[in-house]
Amino acid sequence: SFFRKGIVGDWQQTLTEEQIATIVNDHKEVMQRFGYLDDKEQLITQFNHSPQP
């Protein structure tokens, strides 16, 4: 397990490739539904983090 620092994208520095692959594999359907995976089932790592009005 890990604790978040509250830094956007920091998970990429914290989780191993194997951990990321396991999360994607286990939650692929939900991640696709919410737009975290592209049409090739690759993880999208760049998002627009602008605050919503």
mmCIF file of C-alpha atoms in Angstrom:
data_model
loop_
_atom_site.group_PDB
_atom_site.id
_atom_site.type_symbol
_atom_site.label_atom_id
_atom_site.label_comp_id
_atom_site.label_asym_id
_atom_site.label_seq_id
_atom_site.Cartn_x
_atom_site.Cartn_y
_atom_site.Cartn_z
ATOM 1 C CA SER A 1 0.000 0.000 0.000
ATOM 2 C CA PHE A 2 1.015 3.623 -0.345
ATOM 3 C CA PHE A 3 -0.007 7.004 0.999
ATOM 4 C CA ARG A 4 -0.690 9.896 -1.323
ATOM 5 C CA LYS A 5 1.287 13.107 -1.025
ATOM 6 C CA GLY A 6 -1.450 15.028 -2.829
ATOM 7 C CA ILE A 7 0.803 15.701 -5.827
ATOM 8 C CA VAL A 8 -0.818 15.231 -9.235
ATOM 9 C CA GLY A 9 0.785 12.323 -11.079
ATOM 10 C CA ASP A 10 3.012 11.283 -8.177
ATOM 11 C CA TRP A 11 1.635 7.751 -8.403
ATOM 12 C CA GLN A 12 3.846 7.322 -11.476
ATOM 13 C CA GLN A 13 6.905 7.805 -9.260
ATOM 14 C CA THR A 14 5.538 5.625 -6.444
ATOM 15 C CA LEU A 15 4.036 2.557 -8.121
ATOM 16 C CA THR A 16 6.083 -0.009 -10.028
ATOM 17 C CA GLU A 17 5.217 -0.947 -13.619
ATOM 18 C CA GLU A 18 3.946 -4.278 -12.288
ATOM 19 C CA GLN A 19 1.659 -2.569 -9.762
ATOM 20 C CA ILE A 20 0.278 -0.239 -12.437
ATOM 21 C CA ALA A 21 -0.345 -3.181 -14.792
ATOM 22 C CA THR A 22 -2.173 -5.064 -12.025
ATOM 23 C CA ILE A 23 -4.401 -2.079 -11.253
ATOM 24 C CA VAL A 24 -5.215 -1.549 -14.937
ATOM 25 C CA ASN A 25 -5.896 -5.246 -15.478
ATOM 26 C CA ASP A 26 -8.128 -5.538 -12.404
ATOM 27 C CA HIS A 27 -10.088 -2.332 -13.098
ATOM 28 C CA LYS A 28 -9.933 -2.051 -16.903
ATOM 29 C CA GLU A 29 -13.699 -1.812 -17.474
ATOM 30 C CA VAL A 30 -14.209 1.045 -15.013
ATOM 31 C CA MET A 31 -11.046 2.821 -16.157
ATOM 32 C CA GLN A 32 -12.298 2.729 -19.765
ATOM 33 C CA ARG A 33 -15.711 4.035 -18.731
ATOM 34 C CA PHE A 34 -14.159 7.025 -16.962
ATOM 35 C CA GLY A 35 -11.618 7.786 -19.705
ATOM 36 C CA TYR A 36 -8.413 6.629 -18.022
ATOM 37 C CA LEU A 37 -7.613 4.235 -20.905
ATOM 38 C CA ASP A 38 -7.377 5.079 -24.591
ATOM 39 C CA ASP A 39 -8.940 3.032 -27.395
ATOM 40 C CA LYS A 40 -5.919 0.675 -27.322
ATOM 41 C CA GLU A 41 -6.414 0.084 -23.566
ATOM 42 C CA GLN A 42 -3.291 2.112 -22.779
ATOM 43 C CA LEU A 43 -3.261 4.241 -19.650
ATOM 44 C CA ILE A 44 -3.720 7.950 -20.317
ATOM 45 C CA THR A 45 -1.309 9.805 -18.041
ATOM 46 C CA GLN A 46 -1.776 13.405 -19.212
ATOM 47 C CA PHE A 47 -5.027 15.045 -18.102
ATOM 48 C CA ASN A 48 -6.274 18.598 -17.942
ATOM 49 C CA HIS A 49 -6.125 19.337 -14.213
ATOM 50 C CA SER A 50 -7.673 22.797 -14.430
ATOM 51 C CA PRO A 51 -10.146 23.537 -11.646
ATOM 52 C CA GLN A 52 -13.763 23.452 -12.710
ATOM 53 C CA PRO A 53 -15.783 26.690 -12.258
#
